[in-house]
Short mmCIF file of C-alpha atoms in Angstrom, two decimals:
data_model
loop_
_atom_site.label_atom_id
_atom_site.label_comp_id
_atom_site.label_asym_id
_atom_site.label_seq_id
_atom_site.Cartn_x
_atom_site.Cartn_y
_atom_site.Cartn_z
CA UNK A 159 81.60 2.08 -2.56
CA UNK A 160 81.88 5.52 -1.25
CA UNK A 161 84.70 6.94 -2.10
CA UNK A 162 83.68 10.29 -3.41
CA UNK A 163 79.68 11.79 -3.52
CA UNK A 164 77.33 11.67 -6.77
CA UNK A 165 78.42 14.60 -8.96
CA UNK A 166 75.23 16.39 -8.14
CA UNK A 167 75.63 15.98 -4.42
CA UNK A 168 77.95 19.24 -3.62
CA UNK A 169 75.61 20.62 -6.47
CA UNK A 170 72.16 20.41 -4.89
CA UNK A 171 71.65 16.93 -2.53
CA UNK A 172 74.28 18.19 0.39
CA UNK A 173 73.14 22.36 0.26
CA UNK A 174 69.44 21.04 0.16
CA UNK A 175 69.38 18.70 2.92
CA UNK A 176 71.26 21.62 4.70
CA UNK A 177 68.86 23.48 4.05
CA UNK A 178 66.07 21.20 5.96
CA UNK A 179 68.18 20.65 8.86
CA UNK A 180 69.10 24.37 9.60
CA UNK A 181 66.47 26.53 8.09
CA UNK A 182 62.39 27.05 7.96
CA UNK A 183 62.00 25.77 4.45
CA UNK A 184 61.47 28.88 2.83
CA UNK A 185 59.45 29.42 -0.96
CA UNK A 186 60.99 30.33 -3.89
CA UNK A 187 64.29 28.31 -3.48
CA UNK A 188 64.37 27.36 -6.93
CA UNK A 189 65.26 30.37 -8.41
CA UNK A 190 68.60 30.26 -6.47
CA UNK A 191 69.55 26.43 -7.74
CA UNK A 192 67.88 24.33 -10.72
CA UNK A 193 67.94 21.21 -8.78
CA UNK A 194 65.77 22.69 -5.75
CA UNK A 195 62.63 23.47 -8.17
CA UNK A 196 61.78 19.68 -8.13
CA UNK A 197 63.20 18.04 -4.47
CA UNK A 198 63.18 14.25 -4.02
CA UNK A 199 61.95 12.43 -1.04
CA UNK A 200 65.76 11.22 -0.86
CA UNK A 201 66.73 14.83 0.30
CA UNK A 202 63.96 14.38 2.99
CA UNK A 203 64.43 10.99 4.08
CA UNK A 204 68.52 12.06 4.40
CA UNK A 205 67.46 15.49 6.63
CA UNK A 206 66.15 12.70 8.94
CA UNK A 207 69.75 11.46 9.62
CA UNK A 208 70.99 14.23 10.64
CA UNK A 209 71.63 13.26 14.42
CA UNK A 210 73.48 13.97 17.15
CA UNK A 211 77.21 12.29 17.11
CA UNK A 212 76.82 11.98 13.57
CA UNK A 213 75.86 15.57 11.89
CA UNK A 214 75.94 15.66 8.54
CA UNK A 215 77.64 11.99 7.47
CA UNK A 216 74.70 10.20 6.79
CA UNK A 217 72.80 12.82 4.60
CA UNK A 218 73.88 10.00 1.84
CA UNK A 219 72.45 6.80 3.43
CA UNK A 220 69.32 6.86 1.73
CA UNK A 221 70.64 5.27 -1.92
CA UNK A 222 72.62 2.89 0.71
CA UNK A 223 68.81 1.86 2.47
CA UNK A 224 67.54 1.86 -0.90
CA UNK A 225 70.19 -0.82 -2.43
CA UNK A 226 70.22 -2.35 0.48
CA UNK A 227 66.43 -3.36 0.97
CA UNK A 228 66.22 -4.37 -2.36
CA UNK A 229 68.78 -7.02 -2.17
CA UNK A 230 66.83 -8.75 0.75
CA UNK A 231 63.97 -8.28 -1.53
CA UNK A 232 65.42 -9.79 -4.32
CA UNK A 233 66.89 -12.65 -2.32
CA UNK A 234 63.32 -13.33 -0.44
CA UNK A 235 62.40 -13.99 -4.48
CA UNK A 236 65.23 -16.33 -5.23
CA UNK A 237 64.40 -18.36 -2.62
CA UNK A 238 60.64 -18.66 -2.55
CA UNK A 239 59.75 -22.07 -2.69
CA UNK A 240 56.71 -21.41 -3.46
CA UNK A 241 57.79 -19.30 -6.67
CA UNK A 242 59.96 -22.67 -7.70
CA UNK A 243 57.20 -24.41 -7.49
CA UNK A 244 55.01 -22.76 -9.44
CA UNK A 245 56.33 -20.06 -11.36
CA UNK A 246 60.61 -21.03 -11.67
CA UNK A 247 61.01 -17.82 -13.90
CA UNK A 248 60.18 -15.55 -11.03
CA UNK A 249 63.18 -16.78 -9.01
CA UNK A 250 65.36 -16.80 -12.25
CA UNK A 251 64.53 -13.00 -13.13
CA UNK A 252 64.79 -12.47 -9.10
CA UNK A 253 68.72 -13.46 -9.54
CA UNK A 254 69.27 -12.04 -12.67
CA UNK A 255 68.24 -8.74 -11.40
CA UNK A 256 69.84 -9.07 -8.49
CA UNK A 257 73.36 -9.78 -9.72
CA UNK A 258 72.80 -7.31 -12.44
CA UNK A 259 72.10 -4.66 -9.54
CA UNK A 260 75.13 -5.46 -7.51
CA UNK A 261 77.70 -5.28 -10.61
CA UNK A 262 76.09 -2.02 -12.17
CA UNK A 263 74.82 -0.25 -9.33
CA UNK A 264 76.97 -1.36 -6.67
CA UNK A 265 78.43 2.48 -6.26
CA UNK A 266 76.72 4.02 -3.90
CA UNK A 267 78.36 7.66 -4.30
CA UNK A 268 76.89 7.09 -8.25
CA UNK A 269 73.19 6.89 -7.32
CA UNK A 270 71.72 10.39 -7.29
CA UNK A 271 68.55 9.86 -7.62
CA UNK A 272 68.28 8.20 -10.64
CA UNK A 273 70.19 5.02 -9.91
CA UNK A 274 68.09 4.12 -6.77
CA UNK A 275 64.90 4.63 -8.88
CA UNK A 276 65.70 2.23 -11.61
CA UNK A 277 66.65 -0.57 -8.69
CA UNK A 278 62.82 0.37 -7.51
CA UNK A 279 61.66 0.09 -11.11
CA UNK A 280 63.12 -3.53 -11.45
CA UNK A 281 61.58 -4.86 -7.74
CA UNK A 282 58.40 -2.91 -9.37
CA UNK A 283 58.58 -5.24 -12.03
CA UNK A 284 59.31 -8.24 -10.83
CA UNK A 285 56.11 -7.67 -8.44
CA UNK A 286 53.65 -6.96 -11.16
CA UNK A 287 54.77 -10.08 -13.45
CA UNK A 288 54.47 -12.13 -10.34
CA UNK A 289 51.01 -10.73 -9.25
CA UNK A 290 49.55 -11.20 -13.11
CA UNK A 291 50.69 -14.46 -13.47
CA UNK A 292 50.32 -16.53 -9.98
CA UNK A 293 46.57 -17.84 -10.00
CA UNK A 294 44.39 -18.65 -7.15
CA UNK A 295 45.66 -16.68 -4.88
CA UNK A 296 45.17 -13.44 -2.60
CA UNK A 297 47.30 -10.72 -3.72
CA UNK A 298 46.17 -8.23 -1.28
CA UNK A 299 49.57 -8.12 -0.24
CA UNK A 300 52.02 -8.41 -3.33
CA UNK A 301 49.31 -5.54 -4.92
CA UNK A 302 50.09 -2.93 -1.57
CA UNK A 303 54.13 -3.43 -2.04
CA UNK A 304 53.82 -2.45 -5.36
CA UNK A 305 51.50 0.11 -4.67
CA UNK A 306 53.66 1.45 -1.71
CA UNK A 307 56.90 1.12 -4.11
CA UNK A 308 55.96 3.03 -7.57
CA UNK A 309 54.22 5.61 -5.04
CA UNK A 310 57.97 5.69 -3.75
CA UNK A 311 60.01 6.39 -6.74
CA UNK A 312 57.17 8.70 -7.99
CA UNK A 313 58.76 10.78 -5.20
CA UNK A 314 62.36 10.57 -6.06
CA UNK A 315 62.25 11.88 -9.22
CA UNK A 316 59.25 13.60 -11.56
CA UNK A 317 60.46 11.51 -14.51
CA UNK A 318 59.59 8.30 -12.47
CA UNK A 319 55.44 9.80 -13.25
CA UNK A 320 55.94 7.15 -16.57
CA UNK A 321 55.31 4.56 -14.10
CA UNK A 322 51.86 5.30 -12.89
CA UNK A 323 50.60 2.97 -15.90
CA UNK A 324 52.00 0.03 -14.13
CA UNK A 325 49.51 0.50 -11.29
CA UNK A 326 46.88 1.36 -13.65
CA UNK A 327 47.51 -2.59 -15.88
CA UNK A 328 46.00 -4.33 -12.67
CA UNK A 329 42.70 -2.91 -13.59
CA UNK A 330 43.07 -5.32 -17.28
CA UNK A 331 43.24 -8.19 -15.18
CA UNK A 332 40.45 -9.53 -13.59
CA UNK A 333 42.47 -11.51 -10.58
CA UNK A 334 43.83 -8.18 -9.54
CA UNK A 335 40.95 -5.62 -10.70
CA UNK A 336 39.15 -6.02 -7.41
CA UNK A 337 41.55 -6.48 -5.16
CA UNK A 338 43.37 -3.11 -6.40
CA UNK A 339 40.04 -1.72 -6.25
CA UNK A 340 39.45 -2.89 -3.19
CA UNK A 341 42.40 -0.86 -1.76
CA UNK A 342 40.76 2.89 -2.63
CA UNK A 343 40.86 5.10 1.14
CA UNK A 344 42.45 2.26 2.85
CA UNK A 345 45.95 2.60 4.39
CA UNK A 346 48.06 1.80 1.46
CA UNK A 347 45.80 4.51 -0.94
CA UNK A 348 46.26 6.96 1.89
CA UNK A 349 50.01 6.26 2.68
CA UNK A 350 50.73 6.70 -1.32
CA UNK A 351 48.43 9.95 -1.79
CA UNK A 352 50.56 11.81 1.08
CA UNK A 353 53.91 10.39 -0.02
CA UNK A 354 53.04 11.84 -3.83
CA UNK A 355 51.02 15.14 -2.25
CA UNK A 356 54.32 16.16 -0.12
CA UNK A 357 56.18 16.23 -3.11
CA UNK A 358 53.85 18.25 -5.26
CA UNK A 359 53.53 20.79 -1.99
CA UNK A 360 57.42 21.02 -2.03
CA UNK A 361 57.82 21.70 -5.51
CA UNK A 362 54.85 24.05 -5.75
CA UNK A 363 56.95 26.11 -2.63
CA UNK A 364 60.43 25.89 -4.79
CA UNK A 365 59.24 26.64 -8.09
CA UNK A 366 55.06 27.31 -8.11
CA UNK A 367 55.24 24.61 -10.44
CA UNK A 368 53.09 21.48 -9.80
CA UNK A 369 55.11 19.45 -11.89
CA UNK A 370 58.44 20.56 -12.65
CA UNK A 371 59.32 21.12 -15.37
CA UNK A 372 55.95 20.38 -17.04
CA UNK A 373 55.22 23.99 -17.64
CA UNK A 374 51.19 23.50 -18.40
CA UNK A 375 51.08 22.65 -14.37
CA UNK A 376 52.81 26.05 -13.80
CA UNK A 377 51.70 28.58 -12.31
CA UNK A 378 53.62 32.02 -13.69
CA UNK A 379 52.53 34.99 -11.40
CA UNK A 380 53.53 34.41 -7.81
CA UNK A 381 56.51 36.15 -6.55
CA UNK A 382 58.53 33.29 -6.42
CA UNK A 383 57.67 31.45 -9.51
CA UNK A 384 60.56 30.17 -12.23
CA UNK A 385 60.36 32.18 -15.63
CA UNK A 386 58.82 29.53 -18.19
CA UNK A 387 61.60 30.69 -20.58
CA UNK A 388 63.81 28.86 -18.14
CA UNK A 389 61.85 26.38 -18.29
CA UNK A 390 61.26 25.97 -21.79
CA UNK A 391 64.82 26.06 -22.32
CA UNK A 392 65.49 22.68 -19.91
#
């Protein structure tokens, strides 16, 4: 499923990564690459492979842990009796989803980033339908996992942002209002705020933008900040 790297990998992923391995991370590296002004926790989660024996061949593992996981996700779904029981059409979209995964995204070296944040998306998903619609019963759990996953792909890509209103529908609901409000400063709130608040720091230090490439969260006079022309032409 690896027979050549994601387009973008030579591009920015592999020099990147390199980059965190080798170097102090140093500011302004956006102005030598557009894809360094927004990094993704996959370039930091890969940096972490880089071990001794193995070097630099398992800087792409991440989409690999990513498709990976979710399969034994998906297949912990399928075969939930007490989904069958209850609510069949959680086990049903469990299995579509995951053969639909495994034909379309099988190809590891065609992730990127993107890729492994729609599989996130769909496990997102299939979450939040089953939390709205099981009754008489604690969520605390189900509500954290989803929590802990949108805070996730948040991180992999600032387009992934559109999914913060997914978190915010529990609060319509009033079987999951309190129990999502329940988990403000606990682990889960803290874990998520860090994961999201390393990000921001890292792009801040590549481009001293908050948000790239939303250029109302930019800031335009430090030294090492992009030109909003550049921006504005993106």
């Amino acid at each position: 499923a690896v027979s050549k790297n994601h387009d973008d990998f030579p591009y920015y992923h592999f020099p990147y990564i390199s980059i965190l391995t080798e170097f102090p991370h140093p500011f302004g590296l956006g102005l030598l690459n557009n894809g360094f002004r927004s990094p993704s926790s996959v370039f930091f989660i890969g940096s972490m492979f880089y071990l001794p024996g193995v070097g630099i061949y398992l800087f792409h593992i991440t989409p690999a842990l990513i498709l990976g996981y979710s399969n034994l996700i998906l297949i912990s779904k399928i075969f939930d009796k007490e989904n069958f029981r209850l609510l069949k059409f959680i086990n049903f979209i469990s299995l579509i989803s995951l053969i639909f995964i495994n034909i379309f995204f099988y190809r590891l070296a065609e992730h990127g980033t993107d890729r492994s944040g729609m599989i996130l998306v769909i496990i997102s998903f299939i979450l939040f339908i089953k939390v709205i619609n099981f009754k008489n019963r604690d969520h605390l759990s189900e509500i954290k996992f989803l929590i802990i996953i949108l805070c996730f792909t948040i991180t992999l890509k600032p387009f992934y942002l559109i999914n913060i209103p997914l978190i915010l529908l529990l609060l319509l609901y009033d079987k999951t209002r309190n129990v999502f409000l329940n988990l403000f400063f606990s682990k889960t709130f803290w874990y998520c705020l860090s994961l999201i608040f390393f990000i921001i720091i890292y792009t801040f230090i590549n481009s001293g933008c908050l948000f790239f490439p939303l250029v109302f969260t930019c800031f335009e006079n430090l030294p090492w900040s992009v030109d909003f022309k550049l921006i504005n032409d993106i």
